[in-house]
């Protein structure tokens, strides 16, 4: 079982679980609280929290601080999102649930895909 899935089983939402794992494994310091509103598809079944959390972590590593810098994170985000779309056909939490995709499955896949994308 992945570390992110373990965090989810301890009560963290999908986005928080991704951030907590990323912080531990990459020695990062992204505030977990930033991910709190993104669980359960932003609380309305929209974009999956695991996907949102992974994109936050991606931005932490590949993002920019000024508008004068080219946004290099976009190409990594595109690779990440394309892989998820190819596997699941959707980014939406409610649709993933309808397809029988568990939170644990998407958390594990999103985290593994994130680490491959960076």
PDB file of C-alpha atoms in Angstrom:
ATOM      1  CA  UNK A   1       0.000   0.000   0.000  1.00  0.00           C
ATOM      2  CA  UNK A   2       1.352   3.415  -0.916  1.00  0.00           C
ATOM      3  CA  UNK A   3       2.090   6.055   1.696  1.00  0.00           C
ATOM      4  CA  UNK A   4      -0.549   8.329   0.149  1.00  0.00           C
ATOM      5  CA  UNK A   5      -3.195   5.615   0.511  1.00  0.00           C
ATOM      6  CA  UNK A   6      -2.123   5.124   4.136  1.00  0.00           C
ATOM      7  CA  UNK A   7      -2.696   8.825   4.819  1.00  0.00           C
ATOM      8  CA  UNK A   8      -6.107   8.584   3.184  1.00  0.00           C
ATOM      9  CA  UNK A   9      -7.018   5.641   5.402  1.00  0.00           C
ATOM     10  CA  UNK A  10      -6.021   7.791   8.412  1.00  0.00           C
ATOM     11  CA  UNK A  11      -8.659  10.367   7.474  1.00  0.00           C
ATOM     12  CA  UNK A  12      -6.908  12.804   5.161  1.00  0.00           C
ATOM     13  CA  UNK A  13      -8.755  13.625   1.962  1.00  0.00           C
ATOM     14  CA  UNK A  14      -7.320  12.691  -1.432  1.00  0.00           C
ATOM     15  CA  UNK A  15      -5.571  16.022  -2.042  1.00  0.00           C
ATOM     16  CA  UNK A  16      -4.185  16.205   1.500  1.00  0.00           C
ATOM     17  CA  UNK A  17      -2.894  12.629   1.205  1.00  0.00           C
ATOM     18  CA  UNK A  18      -0.951  13.508  -1.927  1.00  0.00           C
ATOM     19  CA  UNK A  19       0.548  16.628  -0.332  1.00  0.00           C
ATOM     20  CA  UNK A  20       1.480  14.831   2.904  1.00  0.00           C
ATOM     21  CA  UNK A  21       3.220  12.068   0.979  1.00  0.00           C
ATOM     22  CA  UNK A  22       4.980  14.512  -1.321  1.00  0.00           C
ATOM     23  CA  UNK A  23       6.222  16.501   1.674  1.00  0.00           C
ATOM     24  CA  UNK A  24       7.612  13.401   3.341  1.00  0.00           C
ATOM     25  CA  UNK A  25       9.201  11.852   0.283  1.00  0.00           C
ATOM     26  CA  UNK A  26      10.565  15.020  -1.303  1.00  0.00           C
ATOM     27  CA  UNK A  27      11.410  16.903   1.902  1.00  0.00           C
ATOM     28  CA  UNK A  28       9.004  19.650   0.849  1.00  0.00           C
ATOM     29  CA  UNK A  29       6.959  21.952   3.045  1.00  0.00           C
ATOM     30  CA  UNK A  30       3.705  22.554   1.203  1.00  0.00           C
ATOM     31  CA  UNK A  31       1.042  23.399   3.805  1.00  0.00           C
ATOM     32  CA  UNK A  32      -1.349  20.445   3.900  1.00  0.00           C
ATOM     33  CA  UNK A  33      -4.167  22.866   4.696  1.00  0.00           C
ATOM     34  CA  UNK A  34      -3.908  24.325   1.178  1.00  0.00           C
ATOM     35  CA  UNK A  35      -5.276  20.997  -0.094  1.00  0.00           C
ATOM     36  CA  UNK A  36      -8.160  20.738   2.382  1.00  0.00           C
ATOM     37  CA  UNK A  37     -10.873  22.269   0.155  1.00  0.00           C
ATOM     38  CA  UNK A  38     -10.010  20.012  -2.785  1.00  0.00           C
ATOM     39  CA  UNK A  39     -11.165  16.664  -1.376  1.00  0.00           C
ATOM     40  CA  UNK A  40     -14.267  15.012  -2.840  1.00  0.00           C
ATOM     41  CA  UNK A  41     -13.818  16.888  -6.073  1.00  0.00           C
ATOM     42  CA  UNK A  42     -13.722  20.322  -4.450  1.00  0.00           C
ATOM     43  CA  UNK A  43     -16.593  19.115  -2.248  1.00  0.00           C
ATOM     44  CA  UNK A  44     -18.969  18.930  -5.240  1.00  0.00           C
ATOM     45  CA  UNK A  45     -17.696  15.979  -7.271  1.00  0.00           C
ATOM     46  CA  UNK A  46     -15.711  18.167  -9.685  1.00  0.00           C
ATOM     47  CA  UNK A  47     -11.989  17.642 -10.405  1.00  0.00           C
ATOM     48  CA  UNK A  48     -10.654  14.760  -8.308  1.00  0.00           C
ATOM     49  CA  UNK A  49      -8.788  15.835  -5.186  1.00  0.00           C
ATOM     50  CA  UNK A  50      -5.901  13.473  -5.897  1.00  0.00           C
ATOM     51  CA  UNK A  51      -5.414  15.199  -9.238  1.00  0.00           C
ATOM     52  CA  UNK A  52      -5.629  18.660  -7.674  1.00  0.00           C
ATOM     53  CA  UNK A  53      -3.169  17.704  -4.943  1.00  0.00           C
ATOM     54  CA  UNK A  54      -0.732  16.281  -7.466  1.00  0.00           C
ATOM     55  CA  UNK A  55      -0.905  19.479  -9.533  1.00  0.00           C
ATOM     56  CA  UNK A  56      -0.205  21.542  -6.407  1.00  0.00           C
ATOM     57  CA  UNK A  57       2.885  19.441  -5.736  1.00  0.00           C
ATOM     58  CA  UNK A  58       3.914  19.730  -9.378  1.00  0.00           C
ATOM     59  CA  UNK A  59       3.610  23.503  -9.157  1.00  0.00           C
ATOM     60  CA  UNK A  60       5.747  23.497  -6.030  1.00  0.00           C
ATOM     61  CA  UNK A  61       8.572  21.758  -7.907  1.00  0.00           C
ATOM     62  CA  UNK A  62       8.194  23.135 -11.436  1.00  0.00           C
ATOM     63  CA  UNK A  63       6.209  26.357 -10.934  1.00  0.00           C
ATOM     64  CA  UNK A  64       7.427  29.896 -11.290  1.00  0.00           C
ATOM     65  CA  UNK A  65       7.619  32.842  -8.941  1.00  0.00           C
ATOM     66  CA  UNK A  66       7.472  35.708 -11.431  1.00  0.00           C
ATOM     67  CA  UNK A  67       5.593  36.414 -14.635  1.00  0.00           C
ATOM     68  CA  UNK A  68       8.922  37.143 -16.332  1.00  0.00           C
ATOM     69  CA  UNK A  69       9.781  33.444 -16.171  1.00  0.00           C
ATOM     70  CA  UNK A  70       8.399  30.925 -18.649  1.00  0.00           C
ATOM     71  CA  UNK A  71       5.846  28.598 -17.053  1.00  0.00           C
ATOM     72  CA  UNK A  72       7.663  25.284 -17.373  1.00  0.00           C
ATOM     73  CA  UNK A  73       5.132  23.478 -15.187  1.00  0.00           C
ATOM     74  CA  UNK A  74       2.590  23.408 -17.988  1.00  0.00           C
ATOM     75  CA  UNK A  75       4.389  20.750 -20.015  1.00  0.00           C
ATOM     76  CA  UNK A  76       4.689  18.525 -16.934  1.00  0.00           C
ATOM     77  CA  UNK A  77       1.032  19.140 -16.109  1.00  0.00           C
ATOM     78  CA  UNK A  78       0.046  18.234 -19.663  1.00  0.00           C
ATOM     79  CA  UNK A  79       1.931  14.922 -19.451  1.00  0.00           C
ATOM     80  CA  UNK A  80       0.370  14.193 -16.049  1.00  0.00           C
ATOM     81  CA  UNK A  81      -3.175  15.057 -17.147  1.00  0.00           C
ATOM     82  CA  UNK A  82      -2.870  13.152 -20.425  1.00  0.00           C
ATOM     83  CA  UNK A  83      -1.843   9.969 -18.602  1.00  0.00           C
ATOM     84  CA  UNK A  84      -4.791  10.260 -16.225  1.00  0.00           C
ATOM     85  CA  UNK A  85      -7.241  10.960 -19.050  1.00  0.00           C
ATOM     86  CA  UNK A  86      -5.942   7.981 -21.027  1.00  0.00           C
ATOM     87  CA  UNK A  87      -6.342   5.662 -18.055  1.00  0.00           C
ATOM     88  CA  UNK A  88      -9.668   6.875 -16.637  1.00  0.00           C
ATOM     89  CA  UNK A  89     -11.312   8.948 -19.367  1.00  0.00           C
ATOM     90  CA  UNK A  90     -12.231  11.712 -16.918  1.00  0.00           C
ATOM     91  CA  UNK A  91     -10.849  13.989 -14.212  1.00  0.00           C
ATOM     92  CA  UNK A  92     -14.162  14.348 -12.415  1.00  0.00           C
ATOM     93  CA  UNK A  93     -14.563  12.753  -8.988  1.00  0.00           C
ATOM     94  CA  UNK A  94     -18.216  11.913  -9.514  1.00  0.00           C
ATOM     95  CA  UNK A  95     -17.478  10.248 -12.861  1.00  0.00           C
ATOM     96  CA  UNK A  96     -14.573   8.276 -11.428  1.00  0.00           C
ATOM     97  CA  UNK A  97     -16.905   6.976  -8.707  1.00  0.00           C
ATOM     98  CA  UNK A  98     -19.522   6.001 -11.308  1.00  0.00           C
ATOM     99  CA  UNK A  99     -16.840   4.024 -13.132  1.00  0.00           C
ATOM    100  CA  UNK A 100     -15.990   2.184  -9.903  1.00  0.00           C
ATOM    101  CA  UNK A 101     -12.623   3.863  -9.372  1.00  0.00           C
ATOM    102  CA  UNK A 102     -11.889   3.994  -5.647  1.00  0.00           C
ATOM    103  CA  UNK A 103     -10.206   6.913  -3.948  1.00  0.00           C
ATOM    104  CA  UNK A 104      -7.329   4.628  -3.012  1.00  0.00           C
ATOM    105  CA  UNK A 105      -6.819   3.631  -6.642  1.00  0.00           C
ATOM    106  CA  UNK A 106      -6.776   7.175  -7.995  1.00  0.00           C
ATOM    107  CA  UNK A 107      -4.602   8.417  -5.124  1.00  0.00           C
ATOM    108  CA  UNK A 108      -1.987   5.733  -5.807  1.00  0.00           C
ATOM    109  CA  UNK A 109      -2.093   6.253  -9.574  1.00  0.00           C
ATOM    110  CA  UNK A 110      -2.007  10.059  -9.335  1.00  0.00           C
ATOM    111  CA  UNK A 111       0.953   9.998  -6.962  1.00  0.00           C
ATOM    112  CA  UNK A 112       2.901   7.511  -9.062  1.00  0.00           C
ATOM    113  CA  UNK A 113       2.149   9.515 -12.212  1.00  0.00           C
ATOM    114  CA  UNK A 114       3.199  12.739 -10.471  1.00  0.00           C
ATOM    115  CA  UNK A 115       6.570  11.300  -9.520  1.00  0.00           C
ATOM    116  CA  UNK A 116       7.056  10.085 -13.111  1.00  0.00           C
ATOM    117  CA  UNK A 117       6.100  13.528 -14.442  1.00  0.00           C
ATOM    118  CA  UNK A 118       8.716  15.381 -12.447  1.00  0.00           C
TER     119      UNK A 118
END
